[in-house]
């Protein structure tokens, strides 16, 4: 059996990116040439997923529109001799089936995932956060490796982790691994702590926005009480799985692969710079421009 179902939560309010997100989803902010969520969907397709459920919310219609085939735009490009731009719309033809459901109230990521229960049934499924890109050129194969581990081990979840600097642990769910993990190997998670201070943090392994779950996660989310910020946290539901005796495994992003979190301006600006400066067409000129700017600055 292979895992075909993926869930992409995109219902969050994105308040840390105001005013940019006042009337548009943060998942549609451009990073280089594409909106964030397009990278996420392309990553899922490349990793063998074929059915994608978006958990959407208010002001998120542009995400649905983005993945529709747009015959009016295609005709316009043909009639105005702009055929070369048609290649920019090839993602519309991906061999994927899209499903959409709305999270009625923004009660947290755990609650958003609970909305996938009917879609997933008793099949394992992937969760990929719609505001996070994986891999230097968005070319990560992490999810395929996580699915392989999930299928070959007895476990209720496999969670991706990135090693972050000590000052960044307070932004993420942090793992307490049973033994120090080595690159490419899965490891058993003893516990998780949501957004700890550097002093409280049991490691520097931060949850990196990709998960594989068995359907047992739904019961765990239902038992989860509101945590930090009054929200139902997915991290707390995973802790309940562990406390209930389920095996939860972690996998570290391989060296050279990184996570771009488009949830705050600092990491959004960095992600945009990284993708724009290394764009095959626009990158070289842009790098000269930035060198000039920095030179002027002294
Ligand atoms: P965040 O934890 O960044 O929360 O969401 P947020 O509400 O979007 O942003 P802030 O904190 O107000 O700035 C991580 C991912 O989970 C989704 C978001 O859309 C994002 O892709 N999410 C979050 C939901 O789908 N529903 C929620 O209730 C919360």
mmCIF file of N, CA, C and O in Angstrom, residues 87-150:
data_model
loop_
_atom_site.group_PDB
_atom_site.id
_atom_site.type_symbol
_atom_site.label_atom_id
_atom_site.label_comp_id
_atom_site.label_asym_id
_atom_site.label_seq_id
_atom_site.Cartn_x
_atom_site.Cartn_y
_atom_site.Cartn_z
ATOM 1 N N UNK A 87 3.680 27.980 -20.289
ATOM 2 C CA UNK A 87 4.443 27.026 -19.465
ATOM 3 C C UNK A 87 4.340 27.380 -17.971
ATOM 4 O O UNK A 87 4.480 26.525 -17.111
ATOM 5 N N UNK A 88 4.091 28.670 -17.674
ATOM 6 C CA UNK A 88 3.954 29.087 -16.265
ATOM 7 C C UNK A 88 2.671 28.530 -15.637
ATOM 8 O O UNK A 88 2.488 28.596 -14.424
ATOM 9 N N UNK A 89 1.763 28.026 -16.486
ATOM 10 C CA UNK A 89 0.491 27.509 -15.961
ATOM 11 C C UNK A 89 0.451 25.984 -15.973
ATOM 12 O O UNK A 89 -0.598 25.384 -15.714
ATOM 13 N N UNK A 90 1.602 25.356 -16.265
ATOM 14 C CA UNK A 90 1.591 23.896 -16.370
ATOM 15 C C UNK A 90 1.162 23.204 -15.076
ATOM 16 O O UNK A 90 0.581 22.135 -15.108
ATOM 17 N N UNK A 91 1.434 23.865 -13.936
ATOM 18 C CA UNK A 91 1.065 23.242 -12.657
ATOM 19 C C UNK A 91 -0.430 22.950 -12.570
ATOM 20 O O UNK A 91 -0.858 22.063 -11.859
ATOM 21 N N UNK A 92 -1.243 23.711 -13.366
ATOM 22 C CA UNK A 92 -2.698 23.494 -13.347
ATOM 23 C C UNK A 92 -3.051 22.089 -13.828
ATOM 24 O O UNK A 92 -4.128 21.586 -13.551
ATOM 25 N N UNK A 93 -2.162 21.496 -14.635
ATOM 26 C CA UNK A 93 -2.453 20.193 -15.270
ATOM 27 C C UNK A 93 -1.957 19.019 -14.430
ATOM 28 O O UNK A 93 -2.000 17.887 -14.889
ATOM 29 N N UNK A 94 -1.443 19.263 -13.243
ATOM 30 C CA UNK A 94 -0.892 18.179 -12.412
ATOM 31 C C UNK A 94 -1.948 17.094 -12.195
ATOM 32 O O UNK A 94 -3.149 17.381 -12.147
ATOM 33 N N UNK A 95 -1.455 15.862 -12.073
ATOM 34 C CA UNK A 95 -2.363 14.724 -11.926
ATOM 35 C C UNK A 95 -2.799 14.586 -10.460
ATOM 36 O O UNK A 95 -2.415 13.652 -9.768
ATOM 37 N N UNK A 96 -3.575 15.564 -10.012
ATOM 38 C CA UNK A 96 -3.965 15.620 -8.600
ATOM 39 C C UNK A 96 -5.471 15.825 -8.500
ATOM 40 O O UNK A 96 -6.060 16.481 -9.360
ATOM 41 N N UNK A 97 -6.057 15.289 -7.433
ATOM 42 C CA UNK A 97 -7.470 15.612 -7.157
ATOM 43 C C UNK A 97 -7.504 16.485 -5.919
ATOM 44 O O UNK A 97 -6.889 16.167 -4.898
ATOM 45 N N UNK A 98 -8.217 17.607 -6.041
ATOM 46 C CA UNK A 98 -8.289 18.549 -4.915
ATOM 47 C C UNK A 98 -9.646 18.448 -4.211
ATOM 48 O O UNK A 98 -10.679 18.308 -4.871
ATOM 49 N N UNK A 99 -9.603 18.545 -2.896
ATOM 50 C CA UNK A 99 -10.813 18.567 -2.079
ATOM 51 C C UNK A 99 -10.675 19.765 -1.137
ATOM 52 O O UNK A 99 -9.559 20.141 -0.772
ATOM 53 N N UNK A 100 -11.811 20.335 -0.758
ATOM 54 C CA UNK A 100 -11.770 21.521 0.115
ATOM 55 C C UNK A 100 -12.805 21.379 1.218
ATOM 56 O O UNK A 100 -13.929 20.944 0.966
ATOM 57 N N UNK A 101 -12.407 21.734 2.422
ATOM 58 C CA UNK A 101 -13.398 21.844 3.492
ATOM 59 C C UNK A 101 -13.017 23.050 4.333
ATOM 60 O O UNK A 101 -11.863 23.473 4.316
ATOM 61 N N UNK A 102 -13.994 23.608 5.025
ATOM 62 C CA UNK A 102 -13.703 24.838 5.787
ATOM 63 C C UNK A 102 -13.645 24.565 7.274
ATOM 64 O O UNK A 102 -14.495 23.846 7.800
ATOM 65 N N UNK A 103 -12.644 25.149 7.907
ATOM 66 C CA UNK A 103 -12.581 25.119 9.368
ATOM 67 C C UNK A 103 -13.479 26.254 9.847
ATOM 68 O O UNK A 103 -13.244 27.416 9.489
ATOM 69 N N UNK A 104 -14.503 25.923 10.613
ATOM 70 C CA UNK A 104 -15.528 26.947 10.932
ATOM 71 C C UNK A 104 -14.970 28.084 11.766
ATOM 72 O O UNK A 104 -15.291 29.246 11.571
ATOM 73 N N UNK A 105 -14.130 27.710 12.760
ATOM 74 C CA UNK A 105 -13.488 28.745 13.578
ATOM 75 C C UNK A 105 -12.012 28.393 13.661
ATOM 76 O O UNK A 105 -11.668 27.203 13.654
ATOM 77 N N UNK A 106 -11.162 29.413 13.761
ATOM 78 C CA UNK A 106 -9.723 29.152 13.762
ATOM 79 C C UNK A 106 -9.295 28.743 15.170
ATOM 80 O O UNK A 106 -8.803 29.540 15.955
ATOM 81 N N UNK A 107 -9.512 27.464 15.460
ATOM 82 C CA UNK A 107 -9.268 26.965 16.824
ATOM 83 C C UNK A 107 -7.913 26.290 16.952
ATOM 84 O O UNK A 107 -7.650 25.619 17.933
ATOM 85 N N UNK A 108 -7.065 26.416 15.918
ATOM 86 C CA UNK A 108 -5.721 25.854 16.008
ATOM 87 C C UNK A 108 -5.484 24.746 14.988
ATOM 88 O O UNK A 108 -6.416 24.211 14.389
ATOM 89 N N UNK A 109 -4.204 24.413 14.833
ATOM 90 C CA UNK A 109 -3.802 23.427 13.817
ATOM 91 C C UNK A 109 -4.377 22.036 14.100
ATOM 92 O O UNK A 109 -4.773 21.314 13.187
ATOM 93 N N UNK A 110 -4.431 21.664 15.395
ATOM 94 C CA UNK A 110 -5.001 20.352 15.737
ATOM 95 C C UNK A 110 -6.451 20.280 15.269
ATOM 96 O O UNK A 110 -6.871 19.313 14.624
ATOM 97 N N UNK A 111 -7.219 21.320 15.560
ATOM 98 C CA UNK A 111 -8.624 21.363 15.144
ATOM 99 C C UNK A 111 -8.732 21.324 13.615
ATOM 100 O O UNK A 111 -9.602 20.652 13.062
ATOM 101 N N UNK A 112 -7.824 22.029 12.925
ATOM 102 C CA UNK A 112 -7.847 22.014 11.452
ATOM 103 C C UNK A 112 -7.669 20.583 10.938
ATOM 104 O O UNK A 112 -8.401 20.124 10.054
ATOM 105 N N UNK A 113 -6.726 19.844 11.526
ATOM 106 C CA UNK A 113 -6.454 18.472 11.065
ATOM 107 C C UNK A 113 -7.663 17.564 11.323
ATOM 108 O O UNK A 113 -7.971 16.674 10.521
ATOM 109 N N UNK A 114 -8.395 17.840 12.405
ATOM 110 C CA UNK A 114 -9.583 17.027 12.716
ATOM 111 C C UNK A 114 -10.618 17.096 11.584
ATOM 112 O O UNK A 114 -11.381 16.151 11.375
ATOM 113 N N UNK A 115 -10.610 18.202 10.837
ATOM 114 C CA UNK A 115 -11.546 18.341 9.714
ATOM 115 C C UNK A 115 -11.233 17.376 8.561
ATOM 116 O O UNK A 115 -11.967 17.318 7.591
ATOM 117 N N UNK A 116 -10.114 16.646 8.653
ATOM 118 C CA UNK A 116 -9.742 15.700 7.576
ATOM 119 C C UNK A 116 -10.231 14.287 7.868
ATOM 120 O O UNK A 116 -9.967 13.371 7.103
ATOM 121 N N UNK A 117 -10.976 14.111 8.967
ATOM 122 C CA UNK A 117 -11.296 12.742 9.411
ATOM 123 C C UNK A 117 -12.089 11.970 8.355
ATOM 124 O O UNK A 117 -11.769 10.825 8.044
ATOM 125 N N UNK A 118 -13.094 12.587 7.779
ATOM 126 C CA UNK A 118 -13.903 11.847 6.794
ATOM 127 C C UNK A 118 -13.117 11.600 5.518
ATOM 128 O O UNK A 118 -13.249 10.570 4.876
ATOM 129 N N UNK A 119 -12.289 12.547 5.140
ATOM 130 C CA UNK A 119 -11.456 12.419 3.928
ATOM 131 C C UNK A 119 -10.490 11.247 4.082
ATOM 132 O O UNK A 119 -10.359 10.416 3.192
ATOM 133 N N UNK A 120 -9.826 11.154 5.220
ATOM 134 C CA UNK A 120 -8.775 10.140 5.394
ATOM 135 C C UNK A 120 -9.353 8.774 5.760
ATOM 136 O O UNK A 120 -8.784 7.744 5.404
ATOM 137 N N UNK A 121 -10.482 8.753 6.469
ATOM 138 C CA UNK A 121 -11.032 7.478 6.932
ATOM 139 C C UNK A 121 -9.993 6.766 7.800
ATOM 140 O O UNK A 121 -9.393 7.378 8.675
ATOM 141 N N UNK A 122 -9.736 5.478 7.519
ATOM 142 C CA UNK A 122 -8.756 4.742 8.340
ATOM 143 C C UNK A 122 -7.408 4.639 7.637
ATOM 144 O O UNK A 122 -6.530 3.880 8.060
ATOM 145 N N UNK A 123 -7.247 5.395 6.532
ATOM 146 C CA UNK A 123 -5.980 5.349 5.780
ATOM 147 C C UNK A 123 -4.961 6.313 6.398
ATOM 148 O O UNK A 123 -5.347 7.389 6.863
ATOM 149 N N UNK A 124 -3.672 5.940 6.350
ATOM 150 C CA UNK A 124 -2.663 6.921 6.785
ATOM 151 C C UNK A 124 -2.631 8.115 5.830
ATOM 152 O O UNK A 124 -3.016 7.981 4.665
ATOM 153 N N UNK A 125 -2.198 9.239 6.333
ATOM 154 C CA UNK A 125 -2.183 10.441 5.495
ATOM 155 C C UNK A 125 -1.041 11.374 5.905
ATOM 156 O O UNK A 125 -0.523 11.291 7.017
ATOM 157 N N UNK A 126 -0.700 12.247 4.958
ATOM 158 C CA UNK A 126 0.361 13.245 5.176
ATOM 159 C C UNK A 126 -0.295 14.568 5.564
ATOM 160 O O UNK A 126 -1.363 14.899 5.052
ATOM 161 N N UNK A 127 0.325 15.312 6.475
ATOM 162 C CA UNK A 127 -0.069 16.711 6.707
ATOM 163 C C UNK A 127 1.112 17.592 6.298
ATOM 164 O O UNK A 127 2.248 17.354 6.742
ATOM 165 N N UNK A 128 0.863 18.556 5.416
ATOM 166 C CA UNK A 128 1.906 19.492 4.975
ATOM 167 C C UNK A 128 1.381 20.905 5.196
ATOM 168 O O UNK A 128 0.375 21.291 4.588
ATOM 169 N N UNK A 129 2.007 21.669 6.074
ATOM 170 C CA UNK A 129 1.499 23.020 6.362
ATOM 171 C C UNK A 129 1.631 23.899 5.115
ATOM 172 O O UNK A 129 2.680 23.932 4.466
ATOM 173 N N UNK A 130 0.536 24.618 4.839
ATOM 174 C CA UNK A 130 0.473 25.405 3.603
ATOM 175 C C UNK A 130 1.302 26.664 3.628
ATOM 176 O O UNK A 130 1.381 27.377 2.617
ATOM 177 N N UNK A 131 1.959 26.966 4.778
ATOM 178 C CA UNK A 131 2.759 28.196 4.837
ATOM 179 C C UNK A 131 4.250 27.880 4.944
ATOM 180 O O UNK A 131 5.017 28.735 5.366
ATOM 181 N N UNK A 132 4.639 26.666 4.560
ATOM 182 C CA UNK A 132 6.041 26.265 4.725
ATOM 183 C C UNK A 132 6.563 25.526 3.502
ATOM 184 O O UNK A 132 5.931 24.575 3.031
ATOM 185 N N UNK A 133 7.721 25.964 3.006
ATOM 186 C CA UNK A 133 8.373 25.323 1.852
ATOM 187 C C UNK A 133 9.536 24.493 2.396
ATOM 188 O O UNK A 133 10.251 24.941 3.293
ATOM 189 N N UNK A 134 9.729 23.308 1.844
ATOM 190 C CA UNK A 134 10.886 22.476 2.253
ATOM 191 C C UNK A 134 11.891 22.384 1.112
ATOM 192 O O UNK A 134 11.501 22.241 -0.047
ATOM 193 N N UNK A 135 13.184 22.440 1.466
ATOM 194 C CA UNK A 135 14.237 22.204 0.467
ATOM 195 C C UNK A 135 14.724 23.493 -0.131
ATOM 196 O O UNK A 135 13.949 24.425 -0.331
ATOM 197 N N UNK A 136 16.025 23.564 -0.417
ATOM 198 C CA UNK A 136 16.645 24.788 -0.925
ATOM 199 C C UNK A 136 15.933 25.298 -2.179
ATOM 200 O O UNK A 136 15.617 26.454 -2.304
ATOM 201 N N UNK A 137 15.678 24.419 -3.132
ATOM 202 C CA UNK A 137 14.965 24.849 -4.335
ATOM 203 C C UNK A 137 13.594 24.186 -4.374
ATOM 204 O O UNK A 137 13.110 23.795 -5.427
ATOM 205 N N UNK A 138 13.002 24.040 -3.196
ATOM 206 C CA UNK A 138 11.690 23.403 -3.054
ATOM 207 C C UNK A 138 11.696 22.034 -3.718
ATOM 208 O O UNK A 138 10.733 21.636 -4.350
ATOM 209 N N UNK A 139 12.821 21.298 -3.572
ATOM 210 C CA UNK A 139 12.921 20.009 -4.266
ATOM 211 C C UNK A 139 13.028 18.848 -3.275
ATOM 212 O O UNK A 139 13.635 17.827 -3.568
ATOM 213 N N UNK A 140 12.417 19.003 -2.122
ATOM 214 C CA UNK A 140 12.570 18.014 -1.056
ATOM 215 C C UNK A 140 11.918 16.665 -1.402
ATOM 216 O O UNK A 140 10.843 16.622 -1.988
ATOM 217 N N UNK A 141 12.586 15.585 -1.000
ATOM 218 C CA UNK A 141 11.980 14.247 -1.113
ATOM 219 C C UNK A 141 11.738 13.670 0.292
ATOM 220 O O UNK A 141 11.604 12.469 0.458
ATOM 221 N N UNK A 142 11.698 14.569 1.261
ATOM 222 C CA UNK A 142 11.543 14.165 2.660
ATOM 223 C C UNK A 142 10.241 13.388 2.872
ATOM 224 O O UNK A 142 10.215 12.373 3.567
ATOM 225 N N UNK A 143 9.145 13.862 2.287
ATOM 226 C CA UNK A 143 7.849 13.220 2.560
ATOM 227 C C UNK A 143 7.859 11.770 2.080
ATOM 228 O O UNK A 143 7.359 10.879 2.774
ATOM 229 N N UNK A 144 8.451 11.518 0.904
ATOM 230 C CA UNK A 144 8.486 10.130 0.396
ATOM 231 C C UNK A 144 9.248 9.249 1.377
ATOM 232 O O UNK A 144 8.829 8.119 1.672
ATOM 233 N N UNK A 145 10.349 9.774 1.943
ATOM 234 C CA UNK A 145 11.131 8.977 2.896
ATOM 235 C C UNK A 145 10.341 8.762 4.191
ATOM 236 O O UNK A 145 10.376 7.695 4.787
ATOM 237 N N UNK A 146 9.616 9.798 4.615
ATOM 238 C CA UNK A 146 8.798 9.653 5.832
ATOM 239 C C UNK A 146 7.698 8.597 5.618
ATOM 240 O O UNK A 146 7.407 7.803 6.513
ATOM 241 N N UNK A 147 7.108 8.595 4.420
ATOM 242 C CA UNK A 147 6.049 7.598 4.134
ATOM 243 C C UNK A 147 6.641 6.188 4.148
ATOM 244 O O UNK A 147 6.023 5.259 4.683
ATOM 245 N N UNK A 148 7.850 6.024 3.601
ATOM 246 C CA UNK A 148 8.499 4.696 3.609
ATOM 247 C C UNK A 148 8.705 4.218 5.047
ATOM 248 O O UNK A 148 8.423 3.070 5.372
ATOM 249 N N UNK A 149 9.203 5.125 5.889
ATOM 250 C CA UNK A 149 9.429 4.759 7.300
ATOM 251 C C UNK A 149 8.101 4.392 7.958
ATOM 252 O O UNK A 149 7.983 3.374 8.648
ATOM 253 N N UNK A 150 7.072 5.203 7.689
ATOM 254 C CA UNK A 150 5.759 4.927 8.304
ATOM 255 C C UNK A 150 5.276 3.534 7.914
ATOM 256 O O UNK A 150 4.752 2.793 8.753
#
